[in-house]
Amino acid sequence: KDGVDPTMDMNIKKPSMLEFMGLAGNFGHLNLRDPFDVKKRHSTYVTEIRAGITTFLAMAYILPVNSGMLSLVIPGKREQLVCATALASFCGCWLMGILSNYPFMLAPGMGTNAFFTFTICLGRGLSYQAAFAAVFVAGCIFITLSITGLRTLMIRLF
């Protein structure tokens, strides 16, 4: 009737350009009544804290292993590497929780660090300073692609 397909839902909202590019955020989970929607998800704060401690203990191996691996090419800095790994993990986890409300733990990747240590520095003989510079540039490119929405756009196109 009237040339309208009855199977079409007229209430479907077309995403905005920011939503399409993956840049629109939803911070409704940051409220004082129910921070992180714990009660809304039928959980308790004790359960969430227990889950966080369990997950931390499951991934804490990264601290000695990562620092041990990197100290092969950065001698005498093992304590600083443990601190840097812990700080990077904290920042990643905190940002994941605040910005997305997903309970994901983030830490430096072992595969990337093994490639950095054994292939680039020890295998190819590149200094760790030059290798870190390359990692920094790659990170800047990735952040630029993410902030501008080009990363999401490329994923959707390919």
CSV table of N, CA and C in Angstrom, one decimal:
chain,number,residue,atom,x,y,z
A,1,LYS,N,0.8,-1.2,0.0
A,1,LYS,CA,0.0,0.0,0.0
A,1,LYS,C,0.9,1.2,0.0
A,2,ASP,N,0.6,2.2,-0.7
A,2,ASP,CA,1.3,3.5,-0.8
A,2,ASP,C,2.7,3.4,-1.3
A,3,GLY,N,3.1,2.2,-1.9
A,3,GLY,CA,4.4,2.0,-2.4
A,3,GLY,C,5.5,1.9,-1.3
A,4,VAL,N,5.2,1.6,-0.1
A,4,VAL,CA,6.1,1.5,1.0
A,4,VAL,C,6.3,0.0,1.3
A,5,ASP,N,7.5,-0.4,1.4
A,5,ASP,CA,7.8,-1.8,1.7
A,5,ASP,C,7.4,-2.1,3.2
A,6,PRO,N,6.4,-3.0,3.5
A,6,PRO,CA,6.0,-3.2,4.9
A,6,PRO,C,7.1,-3.8,5.8
A,7,THR,N,8.1,-4.4,5.1
A,7,THR,CA,9.2,-5.0,5.9
A,7,THR,C,10.2,-4.0,6.4
A,8,MET,N,10.1,-2.8,5.9
A,8,MET,CA,11.1,-1.7,6.3
A,8,MET,C,10.6,-1.1,7.6
A,9,ASP,N,11.6,-1.1,8.5
A,9,ASP,CA,11.3,-0.4,9.8
A,9,ASP,C,11.6,1.1,9.7
A,10,MET,N,10.6,1.9,9.9
A,10,MET,CA,10.8,3.3,9.7
A,10,MET,C,11.5,3.9,10.9
A,11,ASN,N,11.7,3.2,11.9
A,11,ASN,CA,12.4,3.7,13.1
A,11,ASN,C,13.9,3.5,13.1
A,12,ILE,N,14.4,3.0,12.1
A,12,ILE,CA,15.9,2.8,12.0
A,12,ILE,C,16.6,4.1,11.8
A,13,LYS,N,17.5,4.4,12.8
A,13,LYS,CA,18.2,5.7,12.7
A,13,LYS,C,19.4,5.6,11.9
A,14,LYS,N,19.6,6.5,11.0
A,14,LYS,CA,20.8,6.5,10.1
A,14,LYS,C,22.0,7.0,11.0
A,15,PRO,N,23.1,6.3,11.0
A,15,PRO,CA,24.2,6.8,11.8
A,15,PRO,C,24.8,8.1,11.3
A,16,SER,N,25.2,8.9,12.3
A,16,SER,CA,25.8,10.2,11.9
A,16,SER,C,27.2,9.9,11.4
A,17,MET,N,27.8,10.9,10.8
A,17,MET,CA,29.2,10.8,10.2
A,17,MET,C,30.2,10.4,11.3
A,18,LEU,N,30.0,11.0,12.5
A,18,LEU,CA,30.9,10.6,13.6
A,18,LEU,C,30.8,9.1,14.0
A,19,GLU,N,29.5,8.7,14.1
A,19,GLU,CA,29.2,7.3,14.4
A,19,GLU,C,29.8,6.4,13.3
A,20,PHE,N,29.6,6.7,12.1
A,20,PHE,CA,30.1,5.9,11.0
A,20,PHE,C,31.6,5.8,11.0
A,21,MET,N,32.3,6.9,11.4
A,21,MET,CA,33.8,6.8,11.4
A,21,MET,C,34.3,6.3,12.7
A,22,GLY,N,33.4,5.9,13.6
A,22,GLY,CA,33.9,5.3,14.9
A,22,GLY,C,34.4,6.4,15.9
A,23,LEU,N,34.0,7.6,15.8
A,23,LEU,CA,34.5,8.7,16.7
A,23,LEU,C,33.4,9.1,17.7
A,24,ALA,N,32.2,8.7,17.6
A,24,ALA,CA,31.2,9.1,18.5
A,24,ALA,C,31.3,8.3,19.8
A,25,GLY,N,31.4,8.9,20.9
A,25,GLY,CA,31.5,8.2,22.2
A,25,GLY,C,30.2,8.2,23.0
A,26,ASN,N,30.1,7.3,23.9
A,26,ASN,CA,28.9,7.2,24.7
A,26,ASN,C,29.5,7.1,26.2
A,27,PHE,N,29.3,8.1,27.0
A,27,PHE,CA,29.9,8.1,28.3
A,27,PHE,C,28.8,8.0,29.3
A,28,GLY,N,27.7,7.4,29.0
A,28,GLY,CA,26.6,7.2,29.9
A,28,GLY,C,26.9,6.3,31.1
A,29,HIS,N,27.9,5.5,30.9
A,29,HIS,CA,28.3,4.6,32.0
A,29,HIS,C,29.1,5.3,33.1
A,30,LEU,N,29.4,6.6,32.9
A,30,LEU,CA,30.1,7.4,33.9
A,30,LEU,C,29.1,8.2,34.7
A,31,ASN,N,28.5,7.6,35.7
A,31,ASN,CA,27.5,8.4,36.4
A,31,ASN,C,27.6,8.0,37.9
A,32,LEU,N,27.1,8.9,38.8
A,32,LEU,CA,27.3,8.6,40.2
A,32,LEU,C,26.4,7.6,40.8
A,33,ARG,N,25.2,7.4,40.2
A,33,ARG,CA,24.2,6.5,40.7
A,33,ARG,C,24.7,5.0,40.5
A,34,ASP,N,25.2,4.7,39.4
A,34,ASP,CA,25.7,3.3,39.0
A,34,ASP,C,26.9,3.4,38.1
A,35,PRO,N,28.1,3.7,38.7
A,35,PRO,CA,29.3,3.8,37.9
A,35,PRO,C,29.5,2.5,37.1
A,36,PHE,N,29.8,2.7,35.9
A,36,PHE,CA,30.1,1.6,35.0
A,36,PHE,C,29.0,0.6,34.8
A,37,ASP,N,27.8,1.0,35.1
A,37,ASP,CA,26.5,0.2,35.0
A,37,ASP,C,26.6,-1.2,35.6
A,38,VAL,N,27.3,-1.2,36.8
A,38,VAL,CA,27.5,-2.5,37.5
A,38,VAL,C,26.1,-3.1,37.9
A,39,LYS,N,25.3,-2.3,38.5
A,39,LYS,CA,23.9,-2.8,39.0
A,39,LYS,C,23.0,-3.1,37.8
A,40,LYS,N,23.1,-2.3,36.8
A,40,LYS,CA,22.3,-2.5,35.6
A,40,LYS,C,22.6,-3.8,34.9
A,41,ARG,N,23.9,-4.3,35.0
A,41,ARG,CA,24.3,-5.5,34.5
A,41,ARG,C,24.1,-6.7,35.4
A,42,HIS,N,23.4,-6.4,36.5
A,42,HIS,CA,23.1,-7.5,37.6
A,42,HIS,C,24.4,-8.1,38.2
A,43,SER,N,25.3,-7.2,38.5
A,43,SER,CA,26.6,-7.6,39.1
A,43,SER,C,26.7,-6.8,40.4
A,44,THR,N,27.8,-7.1,41.1
A,44,THR,CA,28.1,-6.4,42.4
A,44,THR,C,29.6,-5.8,42.3
A,45,TYR,N,29.9,-4.8,43.1
A,45,TYR,CA,31.2,-4.3,43.1
A,45,TYR,C,32.2,-5.3,43.6
A,46,VAL,N,31.8,-6.1,44.6
A,46,VAL,CA,32.7,-7.2,45.1
A,46,VAL,C,33.1,-8.1,43.9
A,47,THR,N,32.1,-8.5,43.1
A,47,THR,CA,32.3,-9.4,42.0
A,47,THR,C,33.3,-8.8,41.0
A,48,GLU,N,33.0,-7.5,40.7
A,48,GLU,CA,33.9,-6.8,39.7
A,48,GLU,C,35.3,-6.7,40.2
A,49,ILE,N,35.5,-6.4,41.5
A,49,ILE,CA,36.8,-6.2,42.0
A,49,ILE,C,37.5,-7.6,42.0
A,50,ARG,N,36.8,-8.6,42.4
A,50,ARG,CA,37.4,-10.0,42.4
A,50,ARG,C,37.8,-10.4,40.9
A,51,ALA,N,37.0,-10.0,40.0
A,51,ALA,CA,37.3,-10.3,38.6
A,51,ALA,C,38.5,-9.6,38.1
A,52,GLY,N,38.6,-8.3,38.5
A,52,GLY,CA,39.8,-7.5,38.2
A,52,GLY,C,41.1,-8.0,38.8
A,53,ILE,N,41.0,-8.4,40.0
A,53,ILE,CA,42.2,-9.0,40.7
A,53,ILE,C,42.6,-10.3,40.0
A,54,THR,N,41.6,-11.2,39.7
A,54,THR,CA,41.9,-12.4,39.0
A,54,THR,C,42.6,-12.2,37.6
A,55,THR,N,42.0,-11.2,36.9
A,55,THR,CA,42.6,-10.9,35.6
A,55,THR,C,44.0,-10.4,35.7
A,56,PHE,N,44.2,-9.5,36.7
A,56,PHE,CA,45.5,-8.9,36.9
A,56,PHE,C,46.5,-10.1,37.2
A,57,LEU,N,46.2,-11.0,38.1
A,57,LEU,CA,47.1,-12.1,38.4
A,57,LEU,C,47.4,-13.0,37.2
A,58,ALA,N,46.4,-13.1,36.3
A,58,ALA,CA,46.5,-14.0,35.1
A,58,ALA,C,47.5,-13.3,34.1
A,59,MET,N,47.6,-12.0,34.1
A,59,MET,CA,48.4,-11.3,33.1
A,59,MET,C,49.7,-10.7,33.7
A,60,ALA,N,49.9,-10.9,35.0
A,60,ALA,CA,51.0,-10.2,35.7
A,60,ALA,C,52.4,-10.8,35.2
A,61,TYR,N,52.3,-12.0,34.6
A,61,TYR,CA,53.6,-12.6,34.1
A,61,TYR,C,54.3,-11.6,33.1
A,62,ILE,N,53.5,-10.7,32.5
A,62,ILE,CA,54.1,-9.8,31.5
A,62,ILE,C,55.2,-8.9,32.1
A,63,LEU,N,55.1,-8.6,33.4
A,63,LEU,CA,56.0,-7.7,34.0
A,63,LEU,C,57.5,-8.3,34.0
A,64,PRO,N,57.7,-9.5,34.6
A,64,PRO,CA,59.1,-10.0,34.5
A,64,PRO,C,59.5,-10.5,33.1
A,65,VAL,N,58.6,-11.1,32.4
A,65,VAL,CA,59.0,-11.6,31.1
A,65,VAL,C,59.3,-10.5,30.1
A,66,ASN,N,58.5,-9.5,30.0
A,66,ASN,CA,58.7,-8.4,29.1
A,66,ASN,C,60.0,-7.6,29.5
A,67,SER,N,60.2,-7.3,30.7
A,67,SER,CA,61.4,-6.6,31.1
A,67,SER,C,62.6,-7.5,30.9
A,68,GLY,N,62.5,-8.8,31.2
A,68,GLY,CA,63.7,-9.6,30.9
A,68,GLY,C,64.1,-9.7,29.5
A,69,MET,N,63.1,-9.7,28.6
A,69,MET,CA,63.3,-9.8,27.2
A,69,MET,C,64.0,-8.5,26.7
A,70,LEU,N,63.4,-7.4,27.0
A,70,LEU,CA,63.9,-6.1,26.6
A,70,LEU,C,65.2,-5.7,27.2
A,71,SER,N,65.5,-6.3,28.4
A,71,SER,CA,66.8,-5.9,29.0
A,71,SER,C,67.9,-6.6,28.3
A,72,LEU,N,67.7,-7.5,27.4
A,72,LEU,CA,68.7,-8.1,26.6
A,72,LEU,C,69.3,-7.1,25.6
A,73,VAL,N,68.5,-6.1,25.2
A,73,VAL,CA,69.0,-5.1,24.3
A,73,VAL,C,69.1,-3.7,25.0
A,74,ILE,N,68.6,-3.6,26.2
A,74,ILE,CA,68.7,-2.4,27.0
A,74,ILE,C,69.3,-2.8,28.3
A,75,PRO,N,70.6,-3.0,28.4
A,75,PRO,CA,71.2,-3.5,29.6
A,75,PRO,C,71.1,-2.5,30.8
A,76,GLY,N,71.0,-3.0,32.0
A,76,GLY,CA,71.0,-2.1,33.2
A,76,GLY,C,69.7,-1.4,33.5
A,77,LYS,N,68.7,-1.6,32.8
A,77,LYS,CA,67.4,-0.9,32.9
A,77,LYS,C,66.3,-1.8,33.3
A,78,ARG,N,66.5,-2.9,33.9
A,78,ARG,CA,65.4,-3.9,34.1
A,78,ARG,C,64.3,-3.3,35.0
A,79,GLU,N,64.7,-2.6,36.1
A,79,GLU,CA,63.7,-2.0,37.0
A,79,GLU,C,62.9,-1.0,36.3
A,80,GLN,N,63.5,-0.2,35.5
A,80,GLN,CA,62.7,0.9,34.7
A,80,GLN,C,61.8,0.2,33.7
A,81,LEU,N,62.2,-0.9,33.1
A,81,LEU,CA,61.4,-1.6,32.2
A,81,LEU,C,60.2,-2.2,32.8
A,82,VAL,N,60.4,-2.8,34.1
A,82,VAL,CA,59.2,-3.3,34.8
A,82,VAL,C,58.2,-2.1,35.1
A,83,CYS,N,58.7,-1.0,35.5
A,83,CYS,CA,57.9,0.2,35.8
A,83,CYS,C,57.2,0.6,34.5
A,84,ALA,N,57.9,0.7,33.4
A,84,ALA,CA,57.3,1.2,32.2
A,84,ALA,C,56.2,0.2,31.7
A,85,THR,N,56.5,-1.1,31.8
A,85,THR,CA,55.5,-2.1,31.4
A,85,THR,C,54.2,-2.0,32.3
A,86,ALA,N,54.4,-1.8,33.6
A,86,ALA,CA,53.3,-1.7,34.5
A,86,ALA,C,52.5,-0.4,34.2
A,87,LEU,N,53.2,0.7,34.0
A,87,LEU,CA,52.5,2.0,33.7
A,87,LEU,C,51.8,1.9,32.4
A,88,ALA,N,52.4,1.3,31.3
A,88,ALA,CA,51.7,1.2,30.1
A,88,ALA,C,50.4,0.3,30.2
A,89,SER,N,50.5,-0.7,31.0
A,89,SER,CA,49.4,-1.6,31.2
A,89,SER,C,48.3,-0.9,31.9
A,90,PHE,N,48.7,-0.1,33.0
A,90,PHE,CA,47.7,0.7,33.7
A,90,PHE,C,47.0,1.7,32.8
A,91,CYS,N,47.7,2.4,32.1
A,91,CYS,CA,47.1,3.4,31.2
A,91,CYS,C,46.2,2.8,30.2
A,92,GLY,N,46.6,1.7,29.6
A,92,GLY,CA,45.7,1.0,28.6
A,92,GLY,C,44.4,0.5,29.2
A,93,CYS,N,44.5,-0.1,30.4
A,93,CYS,CA,43.4,-0.7,31.1
A,93,CYS,C,42.4,0.5,31.5
A,94,TRP,N,43.0,1.5,32.1
A,94,TRP,CA,42.2,2.6,32.6
A,94,TRP,C,41.4,3.3,31.4
A,95,LEU,N,42.1,3.6,30.3
A,95,LEU,CA,41.5,4.2,29.2
A,95,LEU,C,40.4,3.3,28.6
A,96,MET,N,40.7,2.0,28.5
A,96,MET,CA,39.7,1.0,28.0
A,96,MET,C,38.4,1.1,28.8
A,97,GLY,N,38.6,1.1,30.2
A,97,GLY,CA,37.4,1.1,31.0
A,97,GLY,C,36.6,2.5,31.0
A,98,ILE,N,37.4,3.6,31.0
A,98,ILE,CA,36.7,4.9,31.0
A,98,ILE,C,36.1,5.2,29.6
A,99,LEU,N,36.8,4.9,28.5
A,99,LEU,CA,36.3,5.3,27.2
A,99,LEU,C,35.3,4.4,26.6
A,100,SER,N,35.4,3.1,26.9
A,100,SER,CA,34.6,2.1,26.2
A,100,SER,C,33.7,1.3,27.2
A,101,ASN,N,34.0,1.3,28.5
A,101,ASN,CA,33.2,0.5,29.4
A,101,ASN,C,33.3,-1.0,29.1
A,102,TYR,N,34.4,-1.4,28.5
A,102,TYR,CA,34.6,-2.8,28.3
A,102,TYR,C,35.7,-3.3,29.3
A,103,PRO,N,35.5,-4.5,29.9
A,103,PRO,CA,36.4,-5.0,30.9
A,103,PRO,C,37.6,-5.7,30.3
A,104,PHE,N,38.3,-5.1,29.4
A,104,PHE,CA,39.5,-5.7,28.8
A,104,PHE,C,40.8,-5.2,29.4
A,105,MET,N,41.7,-6.1,29.7
A,105,MET,CA,43.0,-5.8,30.2
A,105,MET,C,43.9,-5.6,29.0
A,106,LEU,N,44.7,-4.6,29.0
A,106,LEU,CA,45.6,-4.3,27.9
A,106,LEU,C,47.1,-4.3,28.5
A,107,ALA,N,48.0,-4.9,27.8
A,107,ALA,CA,49.4,-4.8,28.2
A,107,ALA,C,50.3,-4.9,26.9
A,108,PRO,N,51.5,-4.5,27.0
A,108,PRO,CA,52.4,-4.6,25.9
A,108,PRO,C,52.4,-6.0,25.3
A,109,GLY,N,52.4,-6.1,24.0
A,109,GLY,CA,52.3,-7.4,23.3
A,109,GLY,C,53.6,-8.2,23.4
A,110,MET,N,53.6,-9.4,23.8
A,110,MET,CA,54.8,-10.2,23.8
A,110,MET,C,55.4,-10.5,22.4
A,111,GLY,N,54.5,-10.7,21.5
A,111,GLY,CA,55.0,-11.0,20.1
A,111,GLY,C,55.7,-9.8,19.5
A,112,THR,N,55.2,-8.6,19.7
A,112,THR,CA,55.8,-7.4,19.3
A,112,THR,C,57.1,-7.2,19.9
A,113,ASN,N,57.2,-7.4,21.3
A,113,ASN,CA,58.4,-7.2,22.0
A,113,ASN,C,59.5,-8.2,21.6
A,114,ALA,N,59.1,-9.5,21.3
A,114,ALA,CA,60.0,-10.5,20.9
A,114,ALA,C,60.6,-10.1,19.5
A,115,PHE,N,59.7,-9.7,18.6
A,115,PHE,CA,60.2,-9.2,17.3
A,115,PHE,C,61.1,-8.1,17.4
A,116,PHE,N,60.8,-7.1,18.3
A,116,PHE,CA,61.6,-5.9,18.5
A,116,PHE,C,63.0,-6.4,19.0
A,117,THR,N,63.0,-7.2,20.0
A,117,THR,CA,64.3,-7.6,20.7
A,117,THR,C,65.1,-8.6,19.8
A,118,PHE,N,64.5,-9.7,19.4
A,118,PHE,CA,65.3,-10.7,18.7
A,118,PHE,C,65.5,-10.5,17.2
A,119,THR,N,64.6,-9.9,16.5
A,119,THR,CA,64.7,-9.8,15.1
A,119,THR,C,65.3,-8.4,14.7
A,120,ILE,N,64.8,-7.4,15.3
A,120,ILE,CA,65.2,-6.0,14.9
A,120,ILE,C,66.6,-5.7,15.5
A,121,CYS,N,66.6,-5.8,16.9
A,121,CYS,CA,67.9,-5.3,17.6
A,121,CYS,C,69.0,-6.4,17.5
A,122,LEU,N,68.7,-7.6,18.0
A,122,LEU,CA,69.7,-8.6,18.0
A,122,LEU,C,70.0,-9.2,16.7
A,123,GLY,N,69.0,-9.4,15.9
A,123,GLY,CA,69.1,-10.1,14.6
A,123,GLY,C,69.7,-9.2,13.5
A,124,ARG,N,69.1,-7.9,13.4
A,124,ARG,CA,69.5,-7.0,12.4
A,124,ARG,C,70.6,-6.0,12.8
A,125,GLY,N,70.8,-5.9,14.2
A,125,GLY,CA,71.9,-5.1,14.7
A,125,GLY,C,71.5,-3.6,14.8
A,126,LEU,N,70.2,-3.3,14.7
A,126,LEU,CA,69.7,-1.9,14.9
A,126,LEU,C,69.7,-1.6,16.4
A,127,SER,N,70.1,-0.4,16.7
A,127,SER,CA,70.2,0.1,18.1
A,127,SER,C,68.7,0.1,18.6
A,128,TYR,N,68.6,-0.1,20.0
A,128,TYR,CA,67.3,0.0,20.5
A,128,TYR,C,66.7,1.4,20.4
A,129,GLN,N,67.5,2.5,20.4
A,129,GLN,CA,67.0,3.8,20.2
A,129,GLN,C,66.4,4.0,18.9
A,130,ALA,N,67.0,3.5,17.8
A,130,ALA,CA,66.4,3.6,16.4
A,130,ALA,C,65.2,2.8,16.3
A,131,ALA,N,65.2,1.6,17.0
A,131,ALA,CA,64.0,0.7,16.9
A,131,ALA,C,62.8,1.4,17.7
A,132,PHE,N,63.1,2.0,18.8
A,132,PHE,CA,62.1,2.7,19.5
A,132,PHE,C,61.5,3.9,18.7
A,133,ALA,N,62.4,4.6,18.0
A,133,ALA,CA,62.0,5.7,17.1
A,133,ALA,C,61.0,5.1,16.1
A,134,ALA,N,61.3,4.0,15.5
A,134,ALA,CA,60.4,3.4,14.5
A,134,ALA,C,59.0,3.0,15.1
A,135,VAL,N,59.1,2.5,16.3
A,135,VAL,CA,57.8,2.1,17.0
A,135,VAL,C,57.0,3.4,17.3
A,136,PHE,N,57.7,4.5,17.7
A,136,PHE,CA,57.1,5.7,18.0
A,136,PHE,C,56.4,6.3,16.8
A,137,VAL,N,57.1,6.3,15.7
A,137,VAL,CA,56.5,6.8,14.4
A,137,VAL,C,55.3,6.0,14.0
A,138,ALA,N,55.4,4.6,14.1
A,138,ALA,CA,54.3,3.8,13.8
A,138,ALA,C,53.1,4.0,14.7
A,139,GLY,N,53.3,4.3,16.0
A,139,GLY,CA,52.3,4.6,16.9
A,139,GLY,C,51.6,5.9,16.6
A,140,CYS,N,52.4,6.9,16.2
A,140,CYS,CA,51.8,8.2,15.8
A,140,CYS,C,50.9,8.1,14.6
A,141,ILE,N,51.4,7.3,13.6
A,141,ILE,CA,50.5,7.0,12.4
A,141,ILE,C,49.2,6.3,12.8
A,142,PHE,N,49.3,5.3,13.7
A,142,PHE,CA,48.1,4.6,14.1
A,142,PHE,C,47.1,5.5,14.8
A,143,ILE,N,47.7,6.4,15.7
A,143,ILE,CA,46.8,7.3,16.5
A,143,ILE,C,46.2,8.3,15.5
A,144,THR,N,46.9,8.8,14.6
A,144,THR,CA,46.4,9.7,13.6
A,144,THR,C,45.3,9.1,12.8
A,145,LEU,N,45.5,7.8,12.3
A,145,LEU,CA,44.4,7.1,11.6
A,145,LEU,C,43.2,6.9,12.5
A,146,SER,N,43.4,6.6,13.8
A,146,SER,CA,42.2,6.4,14.6
A,146,SER,C,41.5,7.7,14.9
A,147,ILE,N,42.2,8.8,15.3
A,147,ILE,CA,41.5,10.0,15.6
A,147,ILE,C,40.8,10.6,14.4
A,148,THR,N,41.3,10.5,13.3
A,148,THR,CA,40.6,11.1,12.1
A,148,THR,C,39.5,10.2,11.6
A,149,GLY,N,39.4,9.0,12.1
A,149,GLY,CA,38.4,8.0,11.6
A,149,GLY,C,38.8,7.3,10.4
A,150,LEU,N,40.0,7.5,9.9
A,150,LEU,CA,40.4,6.8,8.7
A,150,LEU,C,40.6,5.3,8.9
A,151,ARG,N,41.0,4.9,10.1
A,151,ARG,CA,41.2,3.5,10.4
A,151,ARG,C,39.9,2.7,10.3
A,152,THR,N,38.8,3.3,10.9
A,152,THR,CA,37.5,2.6,10.8
A,152,THR,C,37.0,2.6,9.4
A,153,LEU,N,37.2,3.7,8.7
A,153,LEU,CA,36.8,3.8,7.3
A,153,LEU,C,37.5,2.8,6.4
A,154,MET,N,38.8,2.6,6.6
A,154,MET,CA,39.6,1.6,5.9
A,154,MET,C,39.1,0.2,6.2
A,155,ILE,N,38.8,-0.1,7.5
A,155,ILE,CA,38.3,-1.4,7.8
A,155,ILE,C,36.9,-1.7,7.2
A,156,ARG,N,36.1,-0.7,7.1
A,156,ARG,CA,34.7,-0.9,6.5
A,156,ARG,C,34.8,-1.0,5.0
A,157,LEU,N,35.8,-0.4,4.4
A,157,LEU,CA,36.0,-0.4,2.9
A,157,LEU,C,36.6,-1.7,2.5
A,158,PHE,N,37.5,-2.3,3.3
A,158,PHE,CA,38.2,-3.5,2.9
A,158,PHE,C,37.7,-4.6,3.7
